PDB file of C-alpha atoms in Angstrom:
ATOM      1  CA  UNK A   1       1.971 -26.689 -26.403  1.00  0.00           C
ATOM      2  CA  UNK A   2       0.025 -23.509 -27.145  1.00  0.00           C
ATOM      3  CA  UNK A   3      -2.647 -24.557 -24.658  1.00  0.00           C
ATOM      4  CA  UNK A   4      -0.005 -25.069 -21.945  1.00  0.00           C
ATOM      5  CA  UNK A   5       1.504 -21.610 -22.552  1.00  0.00           C
ATOM      6  CA  UNK A   6      -1.949 -20.011 -22.388  1.00  0.00           C
ATOM      7  CA  UNK A   7      -2.780 -21.866 -19.161  1.00  0.00           C
ATOM      8  CA  UNK A   8       0.563 -20.946 -17.611  1.00  0.00           C
ATOM      9  CA  UNK A   9       0.121 -17.297 -18.621  1.00  0.00           C
ATOM     10  CA  UNK A  10      -3.362 -17.181 -17.125  1.00  0.00           C
ATOM     11  CA  UNK A  11      -2.128 -18.768 -13.883  1.00  0.00           C
ATOM     12  CA  UNK A  12       0.671 -16.200 -13.638  1.00  0.00           C
ATOM     13  CA  UNK A  13      -1.686 -13.276 -14.249  1.00  0.00           C
ATOM     14  CA  UNK A  14      -4.163 -14.643 -11.729  1.00  0.00           C
ATOM     15  CA  UNK A  15      -1.502 -15.079  -9.026  1.00  0.00           C
ATOM     16  CA  UNK A  16      -0.189 -11.527  -9.616  1.00  0.00           C
ATOM     17  CA  UNK A  17      -3.728 -10.169  -9.339  1.00  0.00           C
ATOM     18  CA  UNK A  18      -4.213 -11.922  -6.006  1.00  0.00           C
ATOM     19  CA  UNK A  19      -1.015 -10.397  -4.626  1.00  0.00           C
ATOM     20  CA  UNK A  20      -1.900  -6.904  -5.835  1.00  0.00           C
ATOM     21  CA  UNK A  21      -5.348  -7.101  -4.274  1.00  0.00           C
ATOM     22  CA  UNK A  22      -4.133  -8.326  -0.874  1.00  0.00           C
ATOM     23  CA  UNK A  23      -4.696  -5.658   1.758  1.00  0.00           C
ATOM     24  CA  UNK A  24      -1.780  -4.534   3.890  1.00  0.00           C
ATOM     25  CA  UNK A  25      -2.493  -2.281   6.873  1.00  0.00           C
ATOM     26  CA  UNK A  26      -0.072   0.551   7.632  1.00  0.00           C
ATOM     27  CA  UNK A  27      -0.590  -0.069  11.363  1.00  0.00           C
ATOM     28  CA  UNK A  28       0.514  -3.718  11.275  1.00  0.00           C
ATOM     29  CA  UNK A  29       2.770  -4.145   8.225  1.00  0.00           C
ATOM     30  CA  UNK A  30       6.405  -5.050   8.695  1.00  0.00           C
ATOM     31  CA  UNK A  31       9.208  -3.027   7.136  1.00  0.00           C
ATOM     32  CA  UNK A  32       9.769  -5.762   4.552  1.00  0.00           C
ATOM     33  CA  UNK A  33       6.068  -5.773   3.608  1.00  0.00           C
ATOM     34  CA  UNK A  34       5.994  -1.993   3.241  1.00  0.00           C
ATOM     35  CA  UNK A  35       9.114  -2.015   1.067  1.00  0.00           C
ATOM     36  CA  UNK A  36       7.465  -4.395  -1.386  1.00  0.00           C
ATOM     37  CA  UNK A  37       5.072  -1.619  -2.367  1.00  0.00           C
ATOM     38  CA  UNK A  38       6.172   0.499  -5.329  1.00  0.00           C
ATOM     39  CA  UNK A  39       7.101   3.935  -4.011  1.00  0.00           C
ATOM     40  CA  UNK A  40       8.209   2.822  -0.549  1.00  0.00           C
ATOM     41  CA  UNK A  41      11.908   2.319  -0.014  1.00  0.00           C
ATOM     42  CA  UNK A  42      13.987   1.990   3.125  1.00  0.00           C
ATOM     43  CA  UNK A  43      13.791   5.685   4.063  1.00  0.00           C
ATOM     44  CA  UNK A  44      10.008   5.919   3.617  1.00  0.00           C
ATOM     45  CA  UNK A  45       9.342   2.660   5.457  1.00  0.00           C
ATOM     46  CA  UNK A  46      11.462   3.911   8.358  1.00  0.00           C
ATOM     47  CA  UNK A  47       9.472   7.171   8.492  1.00  0.00           C
ATOM     48  CA  UNK A  48       6.198   5.235   8.489  1.00  0.00           C
ATOM     49  CA  UNK A  49       7.362   2.848  11.202  1.00  0.00           C
ATOM     50  CA  UNK A  50       8.751   5.658  13.396  1.00  0.00           C
ATOM     51  CA  UNK A  51       5.460   7.566  13.272  1.00  0.00           C
ATOM     52  CA  UNK A  52       3.455   4.408  13.832  1.00  0.00           C
ATOM     53  CA  UNK A  53       5.591   3.608  16.896  1.00  0.00           C
ATOM     54  CA  UNK A  54       4.689   7.003  18.377  1.00  0.00           C
ATOM     55  CA  UNK A  55       0.994   6.313  17.826  1.00  0.00           C
ATOM     56  CA  UNK A  56      -0.955   4.162  15.335  1.00  0.00           C
ATOM     57  CA  UNK A  57      -2.464   6.009  12.379  1.00  0.00           C
ATOM     58  CA  UNK A  58      -6.159   6.765  12.827  1.00  0.00           C
ATOM     59  CA  UNK A  59      -6.911   7.359   9.144  1.00  0.00           C
ATOM     60  CA  UNK A  60      -5.304   8.443   5.882  1.00  0.00           C
ATOM     61  CA  UNK A  61      -5.455  12.123   6.824  1.00  0.00           C
ATOM     62  CA  UNK A  62      -3.447  11.321   9.953  1.00  0.00           C
ATOM     63  CA  UNK A  63      -0.839   9.401   7.932  1.00  0.00           C
ATOM     64  CA  UNK A  64      -0.569  12.223   5.370  1.00  0.00           C
ATOM     65  CA  UNK A  65      -0.107  14.807   8.123  1.00  0.00           C
ATOM     66  CA  UNK A  66       2.563  12.855   9.992  1.00  0.00           C
ATOM     67  CA  UNK A  67       4.674  11.214   7.283  1.00  0.00           C
ATOM     68  CA  UNK A  68       6.682  13.666   5.168  1.00  0.00           C
ATOM     69  CA  UNK A  69       6.852  12.633   1.531  1.00  0.00           C
ATOM     70  CA  UNK A  70       3.410  11.032   1.339  1.00  0.00           C
ATOM     71  CA  UNK A  71       0.890  13.264  -0.374  1.00  0.00           C
ATOM     72  CA  UNK A  72      -2.518  12.656  -1.914  1.00  0.00           C
ATOM     73  CA  UNK A  73      -1.127  11.210  -5.169  1.00  0.00           C
ATOM     74  CA  UNK A  74       1.226   8.890  -3.303  1.00  0.00           C
ATOM     75  CA  UNK A  75      -1.556   7.830  -0.953  1.00  0.00           C
ATOM     76  CA  UNK A  76      -3.801   6.995  -3.918  1.00  0.00           C
ATOM     77  CA  UNK A  77      -1.017   4.978  -5.557  1.00  0.00           C
ATOM     78  CA  UNK A  78      -0.226   3.074  -2.339  1.00  0.00           C
ATOM     79  CA  UNK A  79      -3.891   2.425  -1.657  1.00  0.00           C
ATOM     80  CA  UNK A  80      -4.247   1.089  -5.195  1.00  0.00           C
ATOM     81  CA  UNK A  81      -1.532  -1.438  -4.353  1.00  0.00           C
ATOM     82  CA  UNK A  82      -3.475  -2.606  -1.306  1.00  0.00           C
ATOM     83  CA  UNK A  83      -2.194  -0.383   1.521  1.00  0.00           C
ATOM     84  CA  UNK A  84      -4.890   0.413   4.074  1.00  0.00           C
ATOM     85  CA  UNK A  85      -5.025   2.583   7.186  1.00  0.00           C
ATOM     86  CA  UNK A  86      -7.192   1.085   9.899  1.00  0.00           C
ATOM     87  CA  UNK A  87      -8.744  -1.102   7.205  1.00  0.00           C
ATOM     88  CA  UNK A  88      -9.717   1.821   4.966  1.00  0.00           C
ATOM     89  CA  UNK A  89      -8.623   2.529   1.400  1.00  0.00           C
ATOM     90  CA  UNK A  90      -7.576   6.082   0.572  1.00  0.00           C
ATOM     91  CA  UNK A  91     -10.334   8.308  -0.718  1.00  0.00           C
ATOM     92  CA  UNK A  92      -9.211  11.667  -2.072  1.00  0.00           C
ATOM     93  CA  UNK A  93     -11.003  14.736  -0.767  1.00  0.00           C
ATOM     94  CA  UNK A  94     -13.773  16.030  -3.011  1.00  0.00           C
ATOM     95  CA  UNK A  95     -12.769  18.763  -5.476  1.00  0.00           C
ATOM     96  CA  UNK A  96     -13.360  22.323  -4.336  1.00  0.00           C
TER      97      UNK A  96
END
């Protein structure tokens, strides 16, 4: 029984890791996909989609400039969950 519980726990952790690592591009994600990310609710997903409809995001700096409520810390958190902009992960600017 103990072996089964350990195997089941490992399978669960492995499947969660696969989901967390899956990339999701801000230029192609659906509203439902965006809302599955921690920190993006209905209002934020609507802002992202409205700006994307005007013009696709060219990079993270473009997304940060155009979407109110997403700052460097939020971008880092979203990128850590797999969100990408034009295939790129967020990289914070170097310290001054």
